[in-house]
PDB file of C-alpha atoms in Angstrom:
ATOM      1  CA  MET C1063       0.000   0.000   0.000  1.00 95.00           C
ATOM      2  CA  SER C1064       2.872   2.382   0.782  1.00 95.00           C
ATOM      3  CA  ALA C1065       4.529   1.679  -2.563  1.00 96.00           C
ATOM      4  CA  ALA C1066       1.249   2.273  -4.391  1.00 95.00           C
ATOM      5  CA  ALA C1067       0.643   5.524  -2.517  1.00 94.00           C
ATOM      6  CA  LEU C1068       4.088   6.883  -3.391  1.00 95.00           C
ATOM      7  CA  HIS C1069       3.788   5.908  -7.043  1.00 95.00           C
ATOM      8  CA  ASN C1070       0.307   7.312  -7.510  1.00 95.00           C
ATOM      9  CA  ALA C1071       1.206  10.566  -5.802  1.00 93.00           C
ATOM     10  CA  ILE C1072       3.329  11.335  -8.868  1.00 93.00           C
ATOM     11  CA  ARG C1073       1.730   9.340 -11.673  1.00 92.00           C
ATOM     12  CA  LYS C1074      -1.650   7.742 -11.047  1.00 91.00           C
ATOM     13  CA  ASP C1075      -2.242   4.205 -12.229  1.00 93.00           C
ATOM     14  CA  GLU C1076      -5.909   3.156 -12.091  1.00 94.00           C
ATOM     15  CA  LYS C1077      -5.241  -0.570 -11.678  1.00 94.00           C
ATOM     16  CA  LEU C1078      -2.814   0.137  -8.896  1.00 94.00           C
ATOM     17  CA  GLU C1079      -5.338   2.459  -7.252  1.00 95.00           C
ATOM     18  CA  ALA C1080      -7.993  -0.265  -7.419  1.00 96.00           C
ATOM     19  CA  GLU C1081      -5.631  -2.747  -5.782  1.00 96.00           C
ATOM     20  CA  TYR C1082      -4.838  -0.212  -3.055  1.00 96.00           C
ATOM     21  CA  LEU C1083      -8.526   0.333  -2.281  1.00 96.00           C
ATOM     22  CA  ALA C1084      -9.290  -3.390  -2.323  1.00 96.00           C
ATOM     23  CA  THR C1085      -6.445  -4.017   0.112  1.00 96.00           C
ATOM     24  CA  ALA C1086      -7.523  -1.176   2.405  1.00 96.00           C
ATOM     25  CA  ALA C1087     -11.076  -2.532   2.466  1.00 96.00           C
ATOM     26  CA  ARG C1088      -9.866  -5.621   4.343  1.00 96.00           C
ATOM     27  CA  TYR C1089      -8.752  -3.569   7.366  1.00 96.00           C
ATOM     28  CA  LYS C1090     -10.414  -1.449  10.025  1.00 96.00           C
ATOM     29  CA  ARG C1091      -9.801   2.281  10.264  1.00 95.00           C
ATOM     30  CA  ASP C1092      -7.537   1.994  13.320  1.00 95.00           C
ATOM     31  CA  GLU C1093      -5.465  -0.678  11.554  1.00 96.00           C
ATOM     32  CA  LEU C1094      -5.008   1.600   8.544  1.00 95.00           C
ATOM     33  CA  SER C1095      -3.854   4.339  10.921  1.00 95.00           C
ATOM     34  CA  GLU C1096      -1.215   1.940  12.229  1.00 96.00           C
ATOM     35  CA  PHE C1097      -0.007   1.393   8.676  1.00 95.00           C
ATOM     36  CA  SER C1098       0.423   5.135   8.269  1.00 94.00           C
ATOM     37  CA  ALA C1099       2.362   5.281  11.530  1.00 96.00           C
ATOM     38  CA  LEU C1100       4.634   2.452  10.342  1.00 95.00           C
ATOM     39  CA  LEU C1101       5.383   4.310   7.117  1.00 95.00           C
ATOM     40  CA  ALA C1102       6.244   7.420   9.125  1.00 96.00           C
ATOM     41  CA  LYS C1103       8.652   5.371  11.248  1.00 96.00           C
ATOM     42  CA  LEU C1104      10.278   3.989   8.110  1.00 95.00           C
ATOM     43  CA  VAL C1105      10.831   7.537   6.836  1.00 95.00           C
ATOM     44  CA  LEU C1106      12.515   8.470  10.126  1.00 95.00           C
ATOM     45  CA  LEU C1107      14.713   5.366  10.120  1.00 94.00           C
ATOM     46  CA  LEU C1108      15.864   6.016   6.555  1.00 93.00           C
ATOM     47  CA  GLU C1109      16.494   9.708   7.135  1.00 92.00           C
ATOM     48  CA  THR C1110      19.975   9.370   8.650  1.00 90.00           C
ATOM     49  CA  GLU C1111      21.552   7.430   5.771  1.00 91.00           C
ATOM     50  CA  PRO C1112      20.594   5.218   2.815  1.00 92.00           C
ATOM     51  CA  ARG C1113      20.571   1.731   4.297  1.00 90.00           C
ATOM     52  CA  ASP C1114      18.261  -1.263   4.097  1.00 90.00           C
ATOM     53  CA  VAL C1115      15.755  -1.040   6.952  1.00 92.00           C
ATOM     54  CA  LEU C1116      13.077  -3.406   5.665  1.00 91.00           C
ATOM     55  CA  GLY C1117      15.375  -6.277   4.630  1.00 87.00           C
ATOM     56  CA  PRO C1118      16.766  -7.073   8.104  1.00 85.00           C
ATOM     57  CA  LEU C1119      13.264  -6.769   9.582  1.00 88.00           C
ATOM     58  CA  TYR C1120      11.963  -9.156   6.934  1.00 85.00           C
ATOM     59  CA  MET C1121      14.643 -11.698   7.849  1.00 81.00           C
ATOM     60  CA  GLU C1122      14.164 -11.284  11.620  1.00 82.00           C
ATOM     61  CA  LEU C1123      10.469 -12.031  11.201  1.00 83.00           C
ATOM     62  CA  GLU C1124      11.466 -15.183   9.252  1.00 78.00           C
ATOM     63  CA  LEU C1125       9.461 -14.147   6.212  1.00 79.00           C
ATOM     64  CA  GLY C1126      12.193 -15.132   3.753  1.00 69.00           C
ATOM     65  CA  ASN C1127      11.580 -17.872   1.217  1.00 68.00           C
ATOM     66  CA  THR C1128      14.237 -20.558   1.705  1.00 63.00           C
ATOM     67  CA  ASN C1129      13.033 -22.413  -1.383  1.00 58.00           C
ATOM     68  CA  THR C1130      14.302 -19.565  -3.564  1.00 59.00           C
ATOM     69  CA  GLY C1131      17.436 -19.026  -1.489  1.00 61.00           C
ATOM     70  CA  GLN C1132      16.169 -15.674  -0.276  1.00 64.00           C
ATOM     71  CA  PHE C1133      18.688 -13.959   1.974  1.00 71.00           C
ATOM     72  CA  PHE C1134      19.193 -10.220   2.216  1.00 74.00           C
ATOM     73  CA  THR C1135      22.825  -9.111   2.441  1.00 77.00           C
ATOM     74  CA  PRO C1136      23.608  -7.081   5.613  1.00 78.00           C
ATOM     75  CA  HIS C1137      24.212  -3.375   5.015  1.00 80.00           C
ATOM     76  CA  GLU C1138      27.829  -3.489   6.173  1.00 82.00           C
ATOM     77  CA  VAL C1139      28.671  -6.241   3.675  1.00 84.00           C
ATOM     78  CA  SER C1140      26.857  -4.436   0.853  1.00 83.00           C
ATOM     79  CA  GLU C1141      28.687  -1.193   1.538  1.00 84.00           C
ATOM     80  CA  LEU C1142      32.045  -2.984   1.727  1.00 84.00           C
ATOM     81  CA  MET C1143      31.370  -4.537  -1.687  1.00 83.00           C
ATOM     82  CA  ALA C1144      30.413  -1.163  -3.147  1.00 82.00           C
ATOM     83  CA  ARG C1145      33.520   0.569  -1.778  1.00 83.00           C
ATOM     84  CA  VAL C1146      35.927  -2.191  -2.809  1.00 83.00           C
ATOM     85  CA  THR C1147      34.429  -2.554  -6.291  1.00 79.00           C
ATOM     86  CA  TYR C1148      33.656   1.031  -7.305  1.00 76.00           C
ATOM     87  CA  GLY C1149      34.826   3.322  -4.508  1.00 72.00           C
ATOM     88  CA  ASP C1150      37.926   4.554  -6.344  1.00 78.00           C
ATOM     89  CA  GLU C1151      36.053   5.053  -9.631  1.00 79.00           C
ATOM     90  CA  LEU C1152      33.493   7.255  -7.908  1.00 82.00           C
ATOM     91  CA  LYS C1153      36.225   9.597  -6.660  1.00 80.00           C
ATOM     92  CA  THR C1154      36.794  10.858 -10.201  1.00 81.00           C
ATOM     93  CA  MET C1155      33.474  10.240 -11.946  1.00 83.00           C
ATOM     94  CA  ASP C1156      33.857  11.924 -15.352  1.00 82.00           C
ATOM     95  CA  LYS C1157      30.436  11.223 -16.867  1.00 86.00           C
ATOM     96  CA  PRO C1158      27.063  12.938 -16.366  1.00 88.00           C
ATOM     97  CA  PHE C1159      25.574   9.880 -14.664  1.00 92.00           C
ATOM     98  CA  ILE C1160      26.063   6.162 -14.209  1.00 89.00           C
ATOM     99  CA  THR C1161      23.646   3.240 -14.341  1.00 91.00           C
ATOM    100  CA  VAL C1162      23.396   0.364 -11.904  1.00 91.00           C
ATOM    101  CA  CYS C1163      21.710  -2.962 -12.646  1.00 91.00           C
ATOM    102  CA  GLU C1164      20.686  -5.143  -9.692  1.00 92.00           C
ATOM    103  CA  PRO C1165      19.153  -8.382 -11.057  1.00 92.00           C
ATOM    104  CA  ALA C1166      18.218  -9.847  -7.649  1.00 90.00           C
ATOM    105  CA  CYS C1167      17.564  -6.721  -5.612  1.00 91.00           C
ATOM    106  CA  GLY C1168      15.736  -8.070  -2.584  1.00 89.00           C
ATOM    107  CA  ALA C1169      14.810  -5.059  -0.483  1.00 91.00           C
ATOM    108  CA  GLY C1170      17.388  -2.893  -2.261  1.00 91.00           C
ATOM    109  CA  GLY C1171      20.235  -3.173   0.222  1.00 91.00           C
ATOM    110  CA  MET C1172      23.011  -3.141  -2.360  1.00 91.00           C
ATOM    111  CA  VAL C1173      21.472  -0.211  -4.218  1.00 94.00           C
ATOM    112  CA  LEU C1174      21.219   1.815  -1.012  1.00 94.00           C
ATOM    113  CA  ALA C1175      24.798   0.922  -0.069  1.00 91.00           C
ATOM    114  CA  PHE C1176      25.996   2.132  -3.480  1.00 92.00           C
ATOM    115  CA  VAL C1177      24.064   5.373  -2.956  1.00 93.00           C
ATOM    116  CA  ASN C1178      25.778   5.782   0.406  1.00 91.00           C
ATOM    117  CA  VAL C1179      29.193   5.467  -1.252  1.00 90.00           C
ATOM    118  CA  MET C1180      28.178   8.001  -3.918  1.00 91.00           C
ATOM    119  CA  LEU C1181      27.160  10.475  -1.228  1.00 91.00           C
ATOM    120  CA  SER C1182      30.477   9.991   0.570  1.00 89.00           C
ATOM    121  CA  HIS C1183      32.210  11.191  -2.613  1.00 88.00           C
ATOM    122  CA  GLY C1184      29.955  14.229  -2.946  1.00 90.00           C
ATOM    123  CA  HIS C1185      27.721  12.986  -5.779  1.00 91.00           C
ATOM    124  CA  ASN C1186      23.971  13.575  -5.803  1.00 93.00           C
ATOM    125  CA  PRO C1187      22.326  10.230  -6.734  1.00 93.00           C
ATOM    126  CA  ALA C1188      19.127  11.993  -7.799  1.00 94.00           C
ATOM    127  CA  GLN C1189      21.090  13.642 -10.616  1.00 93.00           C
ATOM    128  CA  ARG C1190      23.920  11.205 -11.332  1.00 93.00           C
ATOM    129  CA  LEU C1191      22.481   7.702 -10.886  1.00 94.00           C
ATOM    130  CA  TRP C1192      19.815   5.579 -12.531  1.00 96.00           C
ATOM    131  CA  VAL C1193      18.972   2.090 -11.265  1.00 95.00           C
ATOM    132  CA  GLN C1194      17.299  -0.934 -12.793  1.00 95.00           C
ATOM    133  CA  ALA C1195      16.405  -3.341  -9.980  1.00 95.00           C
ATOM    134  CA  GLN C1196      14.550  -6.616 -10.344  1.00 95.00           C
ATOM    135  CA  ASP C1197      13.349  -9.420  -8.104  1.00 93.00           C
ATOM    136  CA  ILE C1198      11.184 -12.472  -8.624  1.00 92.00           C
ATOM    137  CA  ASP C1199       9.398 -11.889  -5.301  1.00 91.00           C
ATOM    138  CA  ARG C1200       6.827  -9.102  -5.438  1.00 94.00           C
ATOM    139  CA  THR C1201       7.030  -8.250  -1.731  1.00 92.00           C
ATOM    140  CA  ALA C1202      10.806  -7.911  -1.899  1.00 92.00           C
ATOM    141  CA  ALA C1203      10.637  -5.844  -5.092  1.00 95.00           C
ATOM    142  CA  LEU C1204       8.113  -3.452  -3.562  1.00 96.00           C
ATOM    143  CA  MET C1205      10.250  -3.080  -0.438  1.00 95.00           C
ATOM    144  CA  CYS C1206      13.080  -2.089  -2.760  1.00 95.00           C
ATOM    145  CA  TYR C1207      10.799   0.323  -4.603  1.00 97.00           C
ATOM    146  CA  LEU C1208       9.629   1.903  -1.357  1.00 97.00           C
ATOM    147  CA  GLN C1209      13.131   2.506  -0.031  1.00 96.00           C
ATOM    148  CA  MET C1210      14.417   3.751  -3.394  1.00 97.00           C
ATOM    149  CA  ALA C1211      11.447   6.102  -3.662  1.00 96.00           C
ATOM    150  CA  LEU C1212      11.957   7.528  -0.175  1.00 96.00           C
ATOM    151  CA  TRP C1213      15.634   8.187  -0.959  1.00 95.00           C
ATOM    152  CA  HIS C1214      14.629   9.810  -4.254  1.00 95.00           C
ATOM    153  CA  ILE C1215      16.644   7.395  -6.375  1.00 96.00           C
ATOM    154  CA  PRO C1216      15.805   7.499 -10.102  1.00 97.00           C
ATOM    155  CA  GLY C1217      15.122   4.118 -11.605  1.00 96.00           C
ATOM    156  CA  VAL C1218      12.758   1.268 -12.240  1.00 96.00           C
ATOM    157  CA  VAL C1219      11.900  -1.781 -10.147  1.00 96.00           C
ATOM    158  CA  ILE C1220      10.752  -4.825 -12.088  1.00 96.00           C
ATOM    159  CA  VAL C1221       8.806  -7.723 -10.603  1.00 95.00           C
ATOM    160  CA  GLY C1222       9.840 -10.834 -12.502  1.00 94.00           C
ATOM    161  CA  ASN C1223      12.413 -13.537 -13.120  1.00 91.00           C
ATOM    162  CA  THR C1224      15.657 -11.962 -14.336  1.00 89.00           C
ATOM    163  CA  LEU C1225      17.045 -15.217 -15.742  1.00 89.00           C
ATOM    164  CA  ALA C1226      13.907 -15.800 -17.804  1.00 89.00           C
ATOM    165  CA  MET C1227      13.823 -12.107 -18.848  1.00 89.00           C
ATOM    166  CA  GLU C1228      10.342 -11.935 -17.357  1.00 89.00           C
ATOM    167  CA  ALA C1229       8.651  -8.687 -16.341  1.00 92.00           C
ATOM    168  CA  ARG C1230       5.305  -9.076 -14.600  1.00 93.00           C
ATOM    169  CA  GLU C1231       5.169  -5.513 -13.251  1.00 94.00           C
ATOM    170  CA  VAL C1232       7.174  -2.353 -13.889  1.00 95.00           C
ATOM    171  CA  TRP C1233       7.441   0.379 -11.237  1.00 96.00           C
ATOM    172  CA  TYR C1234       9.228   3.655 -12.046  1.00 96.00           C
ATOM    173  CA  THR C1235      10.249   5.684  -9.011  1.00 96.00           C
ATOM    174  CA  PRO C1236       9.012   9.235  -8.407  1.00 96.00           C
ATOM    175  CA  ALA C1237      12.561  10.517  -8.978  1.00 96.00           C
ATOM    176  CA  HIS C1238      12.538   8.933 -12.443  1.00 96.00           C
ATOM    177  CA  TYR C1239       9.449  10.906 -13.440  1.00 95.00           C
ATOM    178  CA  LEU C1240      10.413  14.156 -11.730  1.00 94.00           C
ATOM    179  CA  GLY C1241      13.940  14.092 -13.162  1.00 94.00           C
ATOM    180  CA  PHE C1242      12.755  13.426 -16.749  1.00 93.00           C
ATOM    181  CA  TRP C1243      15.038  10.392 -16.825  1.00 94.00           C
ATOM    182  CA  HIS C1244      13.180   8.821 -19.726  1.00 90.00           C
ATOM    183  CA  HIS C1245      14.548  11.572 -21.973  1.00 90.00           C
ATOM    184  CA  ARG C1246      17.995  11.593 -20.372  1.00 91.00           C
ATOM    185  CA  LEU C1247      18.416   7.869 -20.969  1.00 90.00           C
ATOM    186  CA  GLU C1248      17.114   8.044 -24.522  1.00 87.00           C
ATOM    187  CA  ARG C1249      19.596  10.817 -25.272  1.00 86.00           C
ATOM    188  CA  GLU C1250      22.532   9.015 -23.634  1.00 81.00           C
ATOM    189  CA  TRP C1251      21.829   5.578 -25.084  1.00 77.00           C
ATOM    190  CA  GLY C1252      21.141   7.042 -28.476  1.00 73.00           C
ATOM    191  CA  ARG C1253      24.808   8.132 -28.513  1.00 61.00           C
ATOM    192  CA  ALA C1254      26.148   4.725 -27.469  1.00 50.00           C
ATOM    193  CA  GLU C1255      28.271   2.990 -30.097  1.00 39.00           C
ATOM    194  CA  SER C1256      26.862  -0.480 -29.607  1.00 35.00           C
ATOM    195  CA  TYR C1257      24.316  -2.409 -27.591  1.00 35.00           C
ATOM    196  CA  SER C1258      23.703  -5.946 -26.504  1.00 37.00           C
ATOM    197  CA  ASP C1259      20.731  -5.934 -28.875  1.00 38.00           C
ATOM    198  CA  ASP C1260      21.689  -7.670 -32.128  1.00 37.00           C
ATOM    199  CA  SER C1261      20.044  -4.940 -34.199  1.00 35.00           C
ATOM    200  CA  HIS C1262      22.368  -2.301 -32.668  1.00 31.00           C
ATOM    201  CA  GLU C1263      19.451   0.087 -32.286  1.00 34.00           C
ATOM    202  CA  SER C1264      18.808   2.421 -29.392  1.00 32.00           C
ATOM    203  CA  PRO C1265      16.968   0.348 -26.771  1.00 34.00           C
ATOM    204  CA  GLY C1266      14.526   2.950 -25.539  1.00 37.00           C
ATOM    205  CA  ILE C1267      12.601   2.847 -22.292  1.00 41.00           C
ATOM    206  CA  GLN C1268       9.132   1.332 -22.155  1.00 47.00           C
ATOM    207  CA  GLU C1269       7.936   3.905 -19.667  1.00 54.00           C
ATOM    208  CA  GLU C1270       4.358   3.691 -20.866  1.00 46.00           C
ATOM    209  CA  SER C1271       4.067   0.323 -19.123  1.00 42.00           C
ATOM    210  CA  GLN C1272       4.158   2.074 -15.737  1.00 49.00           C
ATOM    211  CA  THR C1273       3.030  -0.494 -13.135  1.00 46.00           C
ATOM    212  CA  VAL C1274       0.716  -2.442 -15.416  1.00 42.00           C
ATOM    213  CA  PRO C1275       1.704  -6.126 -15.707  1.00 44.00           C
ATOM    214  CA  VAL C1276       3.462  -6.855 -18.977  1.00 44.00           C
ATOM    215  CA  ASN C1277       1.509  -9.177 -21.257  1.00 43.00           C
ATOM    216  CA  PRO C1278       3.836 -11.822 -22.736  1.00 39.00           C
ATOM    217  CA  GLN C1279       1.643 -11.931 -25.852  1.00 42.00           C
ATOM    218  CA  ASN C1280       2.431  -8.280 -26.550  1.00 46.00           C
ATOM    219  CA  ARG C1281       6.146  -8.371 -25.816  1.00 42.00           C
ATOM    220  CA  ASP C1282       9.148 -10.301 -27.036  1.00 42.00           C
ATOM    221  CA  MET C1283      10.018 -12.217 -23.862  1.00 35.00           C
ATOM    222  CA  THR C1284      13.405 -13.203 -25.288  1.00 34.00           C
ATOM    223  CA  ARG C1285      14.549  -9.642 -24.559  1.00 36.00           C
ATOM    224  CA  PRO C1286      14.713  -7.847 -21.206  1.00 36.00           C
ATOM    225  CA  LEU C1287      12.333  -4.970 -20.607  1.00 43.00           C
ATOM    226  CA  ILE C1288      15.147  -2.458 -20.999  1.00 44.00           C
ATOM    227  CA  LEU C1289      17.106  -3.966 -23.823  1.00 36.00           C
ATOM    228  CA  SER C1290      20.614  -2.968 -22.838  1.00 38.00           C
ATOM    229  CA  ILE C1291      22.853  -0.913 -20.620  1.00 38.00           C
ATOM    230  CA  PRO C1292      25.626   1.308 -22.033  1.00 38.00           C
ATOM    231  CA  LYS C1293      29.219   0.116 -21.919  1.00 39.00           C
ATOM    232  CA  GLY C1294      31.125   0.845 -18.758  1.00 39.00           C
ATOM    233  CA  GLN C1295      28.163   0.832 -16.392  1.00 40.00           C
ATOM    234  CA  SER C1296      28.751   0.238 -12.706  1.00 41.00           C
ATOM    235  CA  SER C1297      26.636  -2.651 -11.515  1.00 42.00           C
ATOM    236  CA  PHE C1298      26.107  -5.413  -8.993  1.00 41.00           C
ATOM    237  CA  ASP C1299      25.843  -8.142 -11.628  1.00 39.00           C
ATOM    238  CA  PHE C1300      26.446 -11.258  -9.567  1.00 31.00           C
TER     239      PHE C1300
END
């Protein structure tokens, strides 16, 4: 419900609004007030620094799916990986922005850790970072979306199987819309020399999908939703 509220505050999606209302209808008014209070607490907990708050809570409550090997990396480990892998490169970042691809994002811990490292080097992630995050678990993906949205990180969160190039839902963050990132990416990728796409055409961003589930009959499922990432991107491609 929190993810839907944040998305629709910037760009309203009728199907998402209907799901929000149907979910709210199952609870009493005082319970809904508790949900609002929980969201306020999340905002306060995230205010000090970009770090995964929901992931550790999810694991402590034993909500993880062991059948899919679901385990959220602790913040300290994620930040260590970000600093060791890209810390030096971020000291002298000589491009307008960088892109990060997280194919198994969980609650977004690695993305938030990377943002923390960017901030330590004086870079504004809202202007110099765009993220594509994806997870097969909808709850995990929406936790990632919520935390990315609250930290004003431009990007898209995809619900679907990365290995199968599946996209069941597509959620663009408020920062993506407000920063006109659709046009920035089109302009940047249009200048790229080559792409992973065999046709070597500019990949484009299917922003019109918004949060509506992607119909496999209307899309070539042999290709990812965003067809390619420019050369030299920084990523957590494990």
